[in-house]
PDB file of N, CA and C in Angstrom:
ATOM      1  N   UNK Z   1     226.006  94.268 312.905  1.00  0.00           N
ATOM      2  CA  UNK Z   1     224.622  94.390 312.487  1.00  0.00           C
ATOM      3  C   UNK Z   1     224.086  95.788 312.801  1.00  0.00           C
ATOM      4  N   UNK Z   2     224.453  96.294 313.983  1.00  0.00           N
ATOM      5  CA  UNK Z   2     223.999  97.628 314.377  1.00  0.00           C
ATOM      6  C   UNK Z   2     224.557  98.701 313.452  1.00  0.00           C
ATOM      7  N   UNK Z   3     225.797  98.504 312.994  1.00  0.00           N
ATOM      8  CA  UNK Z   3     226.439  99.464 312.088  1.00  0.00           C
ATOM      9  C   UNK Z   3     225.689  99.525 310.756  1.00  0.00           C
ATOM     10  N   UNK Z   4     225.239  98.390 310.264  1.00  0.00           N
ATOM     11  CA  UNK Z   4     224.491  98.354 309.006  1.00  0.00           C
ATOM     12  C   UNK Z   4     223.175  99.119 309.159  1.00  0.00           C
ATOM     13  N   UNK Z   5     222.511  98.930 310.304  1.00  0.00           N
ATOM     14  CA  UNK Z   5     221.249  99.626 310.548  1.00  0.00           C
ATOM     15  C   UNK Z   5     221.468 101.140 310.593  1.00  0.00           C
ATOM     16  N   UNK Z   6     222.556 101.567 311.229  1.00  0.00           N
ATOM     17  CA  UNK Z   6     222.878 102.994 311.280  1.00  0.00           C
ATOM     18  C   UNK Z   6     223.137 103.544 309.880  1.00  0.00           C
ATOM     19  N   UNK Z   7     223.879 102.793 309.073  1.00  0.00           N
ATOM     20  CA  UNK Z   7     224.184 103.235 307.711  1.00  0.00           C
ATOM     21  C   UNK Z   7     222.919 103.354 306.860  1.00  0.00           C
ATOM     22  N   UNK Z   8     222.005 102.412 307.019  1.00  0.00           N
ATOM     23  CA  UNK Z   8     220.752 102.458 306.264  1.00  0.00           C
ATOM     24  C   UNK Z   8     219.920 103.660 306.701  1.00  0.00           C
ATOM     25  N   UNK Z   9     219.838 103.890 308.011  1.00  0.00           N
ATOM     26  CA  UNK Z   9     219.080 105.039 308.514  1.00  0.00           C
ATOM     27  C   UNK Z   9     219.684 106.349 308.023  1.00  0.00           C
ATOM     28  N   UNK Z  10     220.993 106.425 308.010  1.00  0.00           N
ATOM     29  CA  UNK Z  10     221.666 107.650 307.533  1.00  0.00           C
ATOM     30  C   UNK Z  10     221.413 107.848 306.033  1.00  0.00           C
ATOM     31  N   UNK Z  11     221.453 106.773 305.255  1.00  0.00           N
ATOM     32  CA  UNK Z  11     221.193 106.876 303.821  1.00  0.00           C
ATOM     33  C   UNK Z  11     219.763 107.347 303.552  1.00  0.00           C
ATOM     34  N   UNK Z  12     218.813 106.839 304.314  1.00  0.00           N
ATOM     35  CA  UNK Z  12     217.417 107.266 304.154  1.00  0.00           C
ATOM     36  C   UNK Z  12     217.272 108.733 304.546  1.00  0.00           C
ATOM     37  N   UNK Z  13     217.939 109.122 305.618  1.00  0.00           N
ATOM     38  CA  UNK Z  13     217.877 110.513 306.066  1.00  0.00           C
ATOM     39  C   UNK Z  13     218.460 111.454 305.009  1.00  0.00           C
ATOM     40  N   UNK Z  14     219.574 111.075 304.407  1.00  0.00           N
ATOM     41  CA  UNK Z  14     220.191 111.893 303.356  1.00  0.00           C
ATOM     42  C   UNK Z  14     219.280 111.967 302.133  1.00  0.00           C
ATOM     43  N   UNK Z  15     218.642 110.853 301.801  1.00  0.00           N
ATOM     44  CA  UNK Z  15     217.788 110.819 300.609  1.00  0.00           C
ATOM     45  C   UNK Z  15     216.524 111.659 300.785  1.00  0.00           C
ATOM     46  N   UNK Z  16     216.038 111.785 302.020  1.00  0.00           N
ATOM     47  CA  UNK Z  16     214.780 112.503 302.227  1.00  0.00           C
ATOM     48  C   UNK Z  16     214.964 113.969 302.602  1.00  0.00           C
ATOM     49  N   UNK Z  17     216.080 114.331 303.187  1.00  0.00           N
ATOM     50  CA  UNK Z  17     216.303 115.716 303.617  1.00  0.00           C
ATOM     51  C   UNK Z  17     217.094 116.475 302.550  1.00  0.00           C
ATOM     52  N   UNK Z  18     216.507 117.494 301.936  1.00  0.00           N
ATOM     53  CA  UNK Z  18     217.197 118.215 300.853  1.00  0.00           C
ATOM     54  C   UNK Z  18     218.497 118.898 301.295  1.00  0.00           C
ATOM     55  N   UNK Z  19     218.523 119.410 302.516  1.00  0.00           N
ATOM     56  CA  UNK Z  19     219.738 120.088 302.997  1.00  0.00           C
ATOM     57  C   UNK Z  19     220.886 119.096 303.175  1.00  0.00           C
ATOM     58  N   UNK Z  20     220.598 117.955 303.785  1.00  0.00           N
ATOM     59  CA  UNK Z  20     221.628 116.919 303.941  1.00  0.00           C
ATOM     60  C   UNK Z  20     222.075 116.381 302.587  1.00  0.00           C
ATOM     61  N   UNK Z  21     221.125 116.241 301.678  1.00  0.00           N
ATOM     62  CA  UNK Z  21     221.469 115.735 300.353  1.00  0.00           C
ATOM     63  C   UNK Z  21     222.384 116.713 299.617  1.00  0.00           C
ATOM     64  N   UNK Z  22     222.109 118.006 299.717  1.00  0.00           N
ATOM     65  CA  UNK Z  22     222.961 119.002 299.061  1.00  0.00           C
ATOM     66  C   UNK Z  22     224.372 118.991 299.652  1.00  0.00           C
ATOM     67  N   UNK Z  23     224.458 118.852 300.967  1.00  0.00           N
ATOM     68  CA  UNK Z  23     225.772 118.775 301.613  1.00  0.00           C
ATOM     69  C   UNK Z  23     226.505 117.500 301.202  1.00  0.00           C
ATOM     70  N   UNK Z  24     225.776 116.405 301.129  1.00  0.00           N
ATOM     71  CA  UNK Z  24     226.376 115.133 300.727  1.00  0.00           C
ATOM     72  C   UNK Z  24     226.846 115.177 299.274  1.00  0.00           C
ATOM     73  N   UNK Z  25     226.082 115.841 298.412  1.00  0.00           N
ATOM     74  CA  UNK Z  25     226.488 115.972 297.009  1.00  0.00           C
ATOM     75  C   UNK Z  25     227.779 116.771 296.906  1.00  0.00           C
ATOM     76  N   UNK Z  26     227.884 117.857 297.682  1.00  0.00           N
ATOM     77  CA  UNK Z  26     229.104 118.670 297.661  1.00  0.00           C
ATOM     78  C   UNK Z  26     230.309 117.862 298.140  1.00  0.00           C
ATOM     79  N   UNK Z  27     230.116 117.074 299.200  1.00  0.00           N
ATOM     80  CA  UNK Z  27     231.211 116.242 299.709  1.00  0.00           C
ATOM     81  C   UNK Z  27     231.611 115.176 298.694  1.00  0.00           C
ATOM     82  N   UNK Z  28     230.631 114.566 298.058  1.00  0.00           N
ATOM     83  CA  UNK Z  28     230.932 113.533 297.061  1.00  0.00           C
ATOM     84  C   UNK Z  28     231.660 114.111 295.858  1.00  0.00           C
ATOM     85  N   UNK Z  29     231.309 115.330 295.462  1.00  0.00           N
ATOM     86  CA  UNK Z  29     232.014 115.956 294.340  1.00  0.00           C
ATOM     87  C   UNK Z  29     233.478 116.214 294.687  1.00  0.00           C
ATOM     88  N   UNK Z  30     233.747 116.617 295.934  1.00  0.00           N
ATOM     89  CA  UNK Z  30     235.133 116.815 296.367  1.00  0.00           C
ATOM     90  C   UNK Z  30     235.890 115.485 296.385  1.00  0.00           C
ATOM     91  N   UNK Z  31     235.252 114.452 296.934  1.00  0.00           N
ATOM     92  CA  UNK Z  31     235.891 113.136 296.985  1.00  0.00           C
ATOM     93  C   UNK Z  31     236.128 112.584 295.582  1.00  0.00           C
ATOM     94  N   UNK Z  32     235.199 112.847 294.687  1.00  0.00           N
ATOM     95  CA  UNK Z  32     235.338 112.380 293.313  1.00  0.00           C
ATOM     96  C   UNK Z  32     236.531 113.038 292.636  1.00  0.00           C
ATOM     97  N   UNK Z  33     236.727 114.323 292.881  1.00  0.00           N
ATOM     98  CA  UNK Z  33     237.875 115.021 292.300  1.00  0.00           C
ATOM     99  C   UNK Z  33     239.189 114.473 292.866  1.00  0.00           C
ATOM    100  N   UNK Z  34     239.232 114.222 294.176  1.00  0.00           N
ATOM    101  CA  UNK Z  34     240.441 113.645 294.774  1.00  0.00           C
ATOM    102  C   UNK Z  34     240.704 112.243 294.241  1.00  0.00           C
ATOM    103  N   UNK Z  35     239.653 111.456 294.078  1.00  0.00           N
ATOM    104  CA  UNK Z  35     239.822 110.109 293.531  1.00  0.00           C
ATOM    105  C   UNK Z  35     240.283 110.150 292.085  1.00  0.00           C
ATOM    106  N   UNK Z  36     239.808 111.138 291.327  1.00  0.00           N
ATOM    107  CA  UNK Z  36     240.244 111.282 289.935  1.00  0.00           C
ATOM    108  C   UNK Z  36     241.744 111.552 289.881  1.00  0.00           C
ATOM    109  N   UNK Z  37     242.225 112.428 290.754  1.00  0.00           N
ATOM    110  CA  UNK Z  37     243.659 112.731 290.817  1.00  0.00           C
ATOM    111  C   UNK Z  37     244.441 111.488 291.228  1.00  0.00           C
ATOM    112  N   UNK Z  38     243.947 110.771 292.228  1.00  0.00           N
ATOM    113  CA  UNK Z  38     244.610 109.549 292.691  1.00  0.00           C
ATOM    114  C   UNK Z  38     244.650 108.493 291.591  1.00  0.00           C
ATOM    115  N   UNK Z  39     243.552 108.351 290.875  1.00  0.00           N
ATOM    116  CA  UNK Z  39     243.488 107.366 289.796  1.00  0.00           C
ATOM    117  C   UNK Z  39     244.465 107.706 288.680  1.00  0.00           C
ATOM    118  N   UNK Z  40     244.510 108.958 288.288  1.00  0.00           N
ATOM    119  CA  UNK Z  40     245.427 109.358 287.217  1.00  0.00           C
ATOM    120  C   UNK Z  40     246.885 109.202 287.628  1.00  0.00           C
ATOM    121  N   UNK Z  41     247.208 109.573 288.859  1.00  0.00           N
ATOM    122  CA  UNK Z  41     248.603 109.448 289.296  1.00  0.00           C
ATOM    123  C   UNK Z  41     249.019 107.986 289.422  1.00  0.00           C
ATOM    124  N   UNK Z  42     248.145 107.132 289.933  1.00  0.00           N
ATOM    125  CA  UNK Z  42     248.502 105.717 290.037  1.00  0.00           C
ATOM    126  C   UNK Z  42     248.581 105.071 288.651  1.00  0.00           C
ATOM    127  N   UNK Z  43     247.745 105.518 287.730  1.00  0.00           N
ATOM    128  CA  UNK Z  43     247.810 104.994 286.363  1.00  0.00           C
ATOM    129  C   UNK Z  43     249.118 105.402 285.688  1.00  0.00           C
ATOM    130  N   UNK Z  44     249.532 106.652 285.879  1.00  0.00           N
ATOM    131  CA  UNK Z  44     250.815 107.097 285.328  1.00  0.00           C
ATOM    132  C   UNK Z  44     251.977 106.325 285.955  1.00  0.00           C
ATOM    133  N   UNK Z  45     251.900 106.092 287.263  1.00  0.00           N
ATOM    134  CA  UNK Z  45     252.951 105.321 287.926  1.00  0.00           C
ATOM    135  C   UNK Z  45     252.996 103.897 287.390  1.00  0.00           C
ATOM    136  N   UNK Z  46     251.831 103.310 287.137  1.00  0.00           N
ATOM    137  CA  UNK Z  46     251.790 101.955 286.601  1.00  0.00           C
ATOM    138  C   UNK Z  46     252.420 101.891 285.212  1.00  0.00           C
ATOM    139  N   UNK Z  47     252.115 102.872 284.373  1.00  0.00           N
ATOM    140  CA  UNK Z  47     252.709 102.903 283.030  1.00  0.00           C
ATOM    141  C   UNK Z  47     254.215 103.078 283.118  1.00  0.00           C
ATOM    142  N   UNK Z  48     254.665 103.979 283.991  1.00  0.00           N
ATOM    143  CA  UNK Z  48     256.104 104.206 284.151  1.00  0.00           C
ATOM    144  C   UNK Z  48     256.802 102.945 284.660  1.00  0.00           C
ATOM    145  N   UNK Z  49     256.205 102.273 285.636  1.00  0.00           N
ATOM    146  CA  UNK Z  49     256.817 101.046 286.154  1.00  0.00           C
ATOM    147  C   UNK Z  49     256.814  99.932 285.117  1.00  0.00           C
ATOM    148  N   UNK Z  50     255.798  99.881 284.277  1.00  0.00           N
ATOM    149  CA  UNK Z  50     255.784  98.889 283.206  1.00  0.00           C
ATOM    150  C   UNK Z  50     256.933  99.124 282.240  1.00  0.00           C
ATOM    151  N   UNK Z  51     257.156 100.384 281.896  1.00  0.00           N
ATOM    152  CA  UNK Z  51     258.278 100.707 281.012  1.00  0.00           C
ATOM    153  C   UNK Z  51     259.620 100.396 281.671  1.00  0.00           C
ATOM    154  N   UNK Z  52     259.743 100.721 282.953  1.00  0.00           N
ATOM    155  CA  UNK Z  52     260.986 100.410 283.678  1.00  0.00           C
ATOM    156  C   UNK Z  52     261.210  98.907 283.719  1.00  0.00           C
ATOM    157  N   UNK Z  53     260.143  98.150 283.959  1.00  0.00           N
ATOM    158  CA  UNK Z  53     260.250  96.697 284.006  1.00  0.00           C
ATOM    159  C   UNK Z  53     260.718  96.143 282.661  1.00  0.00           C
ATOM    160  N   UNK Z  54     260.174  96.671 281.575  1.00  0.00           N
ATOM    161  CA  UNK Z  54     260.565  96.181 280.247  1.00  0.00           C
ATOM    162  C   UNK Z  54     261.993  96.574 279.900  1.00  0.00           C
ATOM    163  N   UNK Z  55     262.406  97.757 280.300  1.00  0.00           N
ATOM    164  CA  UNK Z  55     263.747  98.236 279.968  1.00  0.00           C
ATOM    165  C   UNK Z  55     264.815  97.650 280.890  1.00  0.00           C
ATOM    166  N   UNK Z  56     264.400  97.207 282.069  1.00  0.00           N
ATOM    167  CA  UNK Z  56     265.351  96.719 283.074  1.00  0.00           C
ATOM    168  C   UNK Z  56     265.568  95.214 282.960  1.00  0.00           C
ATOM    169  N   UNK Z  57     265.274  94.671 281.839  1.00  0.00           N
ATOM    170  CA  UNK Z  57     265.442  93.230 281.570  1.00  0.00           C
ATOM    171  C   UNK Z  57     264.651  92.367 282.572  1.00  0.00           C
ATOM    172  N   UNK Z  58     263.440  92.798 282.818  1.00  0.00           N
ATOM    173  CA  UNK Z  58     262.484  92.029 283.616  1.00  0.00           C
ATOM    174  C   UNK Z  58     263.008  91.678 285.005  1.00  0.00           C
ATOM    175  N   UNK Z  59     263.350  92.713 285.758  1.00  0.00           N
ATOM    176  CA  UNK Z  59     263.797  92.568 287.141  1.00  0.00           C
ATOM    177  C   UNK Z  59     262.609  92.145 288.017  1.00  0.00           C
ATOM    178  N   UNK Z  60     262.766  91.106 288.870  1.00  0.00           N
ATOM    179  CA  UNK Z  60     261.636  90.647 289.685  1.00  0.00           C
ATOM    180  C   UNK Z  60     261.150  91.695 290.694  1.00  0.00           C
ATOM    181  N   UNK Z  61     262.045  92.564 291.171  1.00  0.00           N
ATOM    182  CA  UNK Z  61     261.613  93.605 292.108  1.00  0.00           C
ATOM    183  C   UNK Z  61     260.719  94.626 291.410  1.00  0.00           C
ATOM    184  N   UNK Z  62     261.062  94.948 290.175  1.00  0.00           N
ATOM    185  CA  UNK Z  62     260.222  95.867 289.399  1.00  0.00           C
ATOM    186  C   UNK Z  62     258.857  95.241 289.119  1.00  0.00           C
ATOM    187  N   UNK Z  63     258.847  93.933 288.908  1.00  0.00           N
ATOM    188  CA  UNK Z  63     257.584  93.239 288.654  1.00  0.00           C
ATOM    189  C   UNK Z  63     256.679  93.296 289.881  1.00  0.00           C
ATOM    190  N   UNK Z  64     257.254  93.058 291.070  1.00  0.00           N
ATOM    191  CA  UNK Z  64     256.461  93.123 292.301  1.00  0.00           C
ATOM    192  C   UNK Z  64     255.902  94.521 292.516  1.00  0.00           C
ATOM    193  N   UNK Z  65     256.723  95.521 292.275  1.00  0.00           N
ATOM    194  CA  UNK Z  65     256.270  96.898 292.425  1.00  0.00           C
ATOM    195  C   UNK Z  65     255.199  97.239 291.391  1.00  0.00           C
ATOM    196  N   UNK Z  66     255.361  96.722 290.188  1.00  0.00           N
ATOM    197  CA  UNK Z  66     254.377  96.954 289.136  1.00  0.00           C
ATOM    198  C   UNK Z  66     253.031  96.335 289.519  1.00  0.00           C
ATOM    199  N   UNK Z  67     253.042  95.125 290.059  1.00  0.00           N
ATOM    200  CA  UNK Z  67     251.799  94.496 290.494  1.00  0.00           C
ATOM    201  C   UNK Z  67     251.149  95.271 291.637  1.00  0.00           C
ATOM    202  N   UNK Z  68     251.960  95.768 292.559  1.00  0.00           N
ATOM    203  CA  UNK Z  68     251.421  96.540 293.675  1.00  0.00           C
ATOM    204  C   UNK Z  68     250.757  97.822 293.178  1.00  0.00           C
ATOM    205  N   UNK Z  69     251.430  98.544 292.297  1.00  0.00           N
ATOM    206  CA  UNK Z  69     250.854  99.782 291.766  1.00  0.00           C
ATOM    207  C   UNK Z  69     249.623  99.469 290.912  1.00  0.00           C
ATOM    208  N   UNK Z  70     249.634  98.337 290.221  1.00  0.00           N
ATOM    209  CA  UNK Z  70     248.443  97.915 289.479  1.00  0.00           C
ATOM    210  C   UNK Z  70     247.267  97.664 290.404  1.00  0.00           C
ATOM    211  N   UNK Z  71     247.538  97.067 291.570  1.00  0.00           N
ATOM    212  CA  UNK Z  71     246.495  96.837 292.563  1.00  0.00           C
ATOM    213  C   UNK Z  71     245.969  98.166 293.115  1.00  0.00           C
ATOM    214  N   UNK Z  72     246.872  99.105 293.377  1.00  0.00           N
ATOM    215  CA  UNK Z  72     246.465 100.433 293.858  1.00  0.00           C
ATOM    216  C   UNK Z  72     245.610 101.132 292.807  1.00  0.00           C
ATOM    217  N   UNK Z  73     245.985 101.000 291.541  1.00  0.00           N
ATOM    218  CA  UNK Z  73     245.201 101.597 290.455  1.00  0.00           C
ATOM    219  C   UNK Z  73     243.808 100.985 290.393  1.00  0.00           C
ATOM    220  N   UNK Z  74     243.720  99.674 290.540  1.00  0.00           N
ATOM    221  CA  UNK Z  74     242.425  99.003 290.537  1.00  0.00           C
ATOM    222  C   UNK Z  74     241.559  99.464 291.701  1.00  0.00           C
ATOM    223  N   UNK Z  75     242.141  99.579 292.882  1.00  0.00           N
ATOM    224  CA  UNK Z  75     241.395 100.058 294.051  1.00  0.00           C
ATOM    225  C   UNK Z  75     240.923 101.494 293.851  1.00  0.00           C
ATOM    226  N   UNK Z  76     241.755 102.318 293.255  1.00  0.00           N
ATOM    227  CA  UNK Z  76     241.361 103.701 292.971  1.00  0.00           C
ATOM    228  C   UNK Z  76     240.201 103.740 291.987  1.00  0.00           C
ATOM    229  N   UNK Z  77     240.240 102.878 290.986  1.00  0.00           N
ATOM    230  CA  UNK Z  77     239.160 102.821 290.008  1.00  0.00           C
ATOM    231  C   UNK Z  77     237.850 102.364 290.652  1.00  0.00           C
ATOM    232  N   UNK Z  78     237.917 101.366 291.514  1.00  0.00           N
ATOM    233  CA  UNK Z  78     236.714 100.891 292.198  1.00  0.00           C
ATOM    234  C   UNK Z  78     236.140 101.967 293.113  1.00  0.00           C
ATOM    235  N   UNK Z  79     237.004 102.663 293.816  1.00  0.00           N
ATOM    236  CA  UNK Z  79     236.554 103.750 294.687  1.00  0.00           C
ATOM    237  C   UNK Z  79     235.915 104.871 293.874  1.00  0.00           C
ATOM    238  N   UNK Z  80     236.525 105.216 292.761  1.00  0.00           N
ATOM    239  CA  UNK Z  80     235.993 106.274 291.896  1.00  0.00           C
ATOM    240  C   UNK Z  80     234.601 105.908 291.387  1.00  0.00           C
ATOM    241  N   UNK Z  81     234.434 104.677 290.921  1.00  0.00           N
ATOM    242  CA  UNK Z  81     233.121 104.277 290.399  1.00  0.00           C
ATOM    243  C   UNK Z  81     232.075 104.235 291.512  1.00  0.00           C
ATOM    244  N   UNK Z  82     232.479 103.852 292.718  1.00  0.00           N
ATOM    245  CA  UNK Z  82     231.546 103.831 293.841  1.00  0.00           C
ATOM    246  C   UNK Z  82     231.054 105.239 294.163  1.00  0.00           C
ATOM    247  N   UNK Z  83     231.976 106.184 294.284  1.00  0.00           N
ATOM    248  CA  UNK Z  83     231.589 107.573 294.553  1.00  0.00           C
ATOM    249  C   UNK Z  83     230.756 108.143 293.408  1.00  0.00           C
ATOM    250  N   UNK Z  84     231.127 107.814 292.187  1.00  0.00           N
ATOM    251  CA  UNK Z  84     230.385 108.317 291.028  1.00  0.00           C
ATOM    252  C   UNK Z  84     228.950 107.803 291.043  1.00  0.00           C
ATOM    253  N   UNK Z  85     228.770 106.521 291.335  1.00  0.00           N
ATOM    254  CA  UNK Z  85     227.420 105.947 291.371  1.00  0.00           C
ATOM    255  C   UNK Z  85     226.574 106.582 292.472  1.00  0.00           C
ATOM    256  N   UNK Z  86     227.174 106.803 293.648  1.00  0.00           N
ATOM    257  CA  UNK Z  86     226.442 107.446 294.735  1.00  0.00           C
ATOM    258  C   UNK Z  86     226.052 108.872 294.367  1.00  0.00           C
ATOM    259  N   UNK Z  87     226.964 109.582 293.704  1.00  0.00           N
ATOM    260  CA  UNK Z  87     226.678 110.956 293.296  1.00  0.00           C
ATOM    261  C   UNK Z  87     225.543 110.998 292.279  1.00  0.00           C
ATOM    262  N   UNK Z  88     225.562 110.095 291.322  1.00  0.00           N
ATOM    263  CA  UNK Z  88     224.492 110.044 290.319  1.00  0.00           C
ATOM    264  C   UNK Z  88     223.157 109.732 290.986  1.00  0.00           C
ATOM    265  N   UNK Z  89     223.156 108.815 291.933  1.00  0.00           N
ATOM    266  CA  UNK Z  89     221.925 108.461 292.626  1.00  0.00           C
ATOM    267  C   UNK Z  89     221.349 109.668 293.379  1.00  0.00           C
ATOM    268  N   UNK Z  90     222.205 110.407 294.075  1.00  0.00           N
ATOM    269  CA  UNK Z  90     221.725 111.580 294.811  1.00  0.00           C
ATOM    270  C   UNK Z  90     221.244 112.681 293.869  1.00  0.00           C
ATOM    271  N   UNK Z  91     221.928 112.850 292.743  1.00  0.00           N
ATOM    272  CA  UNK Z  91     221.502 113.873 291.774  1.00  0.00           C
ATOM    273  C   UNK Z  91     220.143 113.511 291.162  1.00  0.00           C
ATOM    274  N   UNK Z  92     219.913 112.220 290.916  1.00  0.00           N
ATOM    275  CA  UNK Z  92     218.618 111.782 290.384  1.00  0.00           C
ATOM    276  C   UNK Z  92     217.517 112.037 291.405  1.00  0.00           C
ATOM    277  N   UNK Z  93     217.780 111.727 292.676  1.00  0.00           N
ATOM    278  CA  UNK Z  93     216.789 111.985 293.718  1.00  0.00           C
ATOM    279  C   UNK Z  93     216.509 113.476 293.856  1.00  0.00           C
ATOM    280  N   UNK Z  94     217.544 114.293 293.720  1.00  0.00           N
ATOM    281  CA  UNK Z  94     217.368 115.740 293.794  1.00  0.00           C
ATOM    282  C   UNK Z  94     216.517 116.241 292.623  1.00  0.00           C
ATOM    283  N   UNK Z  95     216.765 115.710 291.439  1.00  0.00           N
ATOM    284  CA  UNK Z  95     215.984 116.111 290.264  1.00  0.00           C
ATOM    285  C   UNK Z  95     214.525 115.686 290.407  1.00  0.00           C
ATOM    286  N   UNK Z  96     214.291 114.517 290.978  1.00  0.00           N
ATOM    287  CA  UNK Z  96     212.913 114.058 291.197  1.00  0.00           C
ATOM    288  C   UNK Z  96     212.187 114.983 292.165  1.00  0.00           C
ATOM    289  N   UNK Z  97     212.872 115.367 293.237  1.00  0.00           N
ATOM    290  CA  UNK Z  97     212.254 116.263 294.208  1.00  0.00           C
ATOM    291  C   UNK Z  97     211.961 117.627 293.601  1.00  0.00           C
ATOM    292  N   UNK Z  98     212.849 118.118 292.765  1.00  0.00           N
ATOM    293  CA  UNK Z  98     212.606 119.409 292.095  1.00  0.00           C
ATOM    294  C   UNK Z  98     211.429 119.287 291.137  1.00  0.00           C
ATOM    295  N   UNK Z  99     211.306 118.149 290.484  1.00  0.00           N
ATOM    296  CA  UNK Z  99     210.180 117.918 289.579  1.00  0.00           C
ATOM    297  C   UNK Z  99     208.861 117.837 290.322  1.00  0.00           C
ATOM    298  N   UNK Z 100     208.864 117.216 291.503  1.00  0.00           N
ATOM    299  CA  UNK Z 100     207.643 117.119 292.309  1.00  0.00           C
ATOM    300  C   UNK Z 100     207.249 118.485 292.860  1.00  0.00           C
ATOM    301  N   UNK Z 101     208.245 119.306 293.189  1.00  0.00           N
ATOM    302  CA  UNK Z 101     207.949 120.617 293.759  1.00  0.00           C
ATOM    303  C   UNK Z 101     207.323 121.545 292.725  1.00  0.00           C
ATOM    304  N   UNK Z 102     207.684 121.372 291.457  1.00  0.00           N
ATOM    305  CA  UNK Z 102     207.135 122.249 290.416  1.00  0.00           C
ATOM    306  C   UNK Z 102     205.771 121.785 289.919  1.00  0.00           C
ATOM    307  N   UNK Z 103     205.434 120.506 290.154  1.00  0.00           N
ATOM    308  CA  UNK Z 103     204.130 119.991 289.682  1.00  0.00           C
ATOM    309  C   UNK Z 103     202.985 120.490 290.514  1.00  0.00           C
TER     310      UNK Z 103
END
């Protein structure tokens, strides 16, 4: 419970402090790029394993490996969308603050 309270306080602090928000945006952009690379590599591995499974006369070991890499690909996709959503949220808050400053 205490960890959740800390996370909420940190999120509010990042949303209200422009310097922390800019640093957080930079970190999220780096993480997003790494997740994009991870997602593409796991997707390529999944396609390759699918082809190996089909060509190898449906070997059960290849099937298990294919399911595992499919799970890794799904986790990478979920992580990517999570980081992307957080980045969009921070960019929207930054744009709102810039709009308020110019008014």
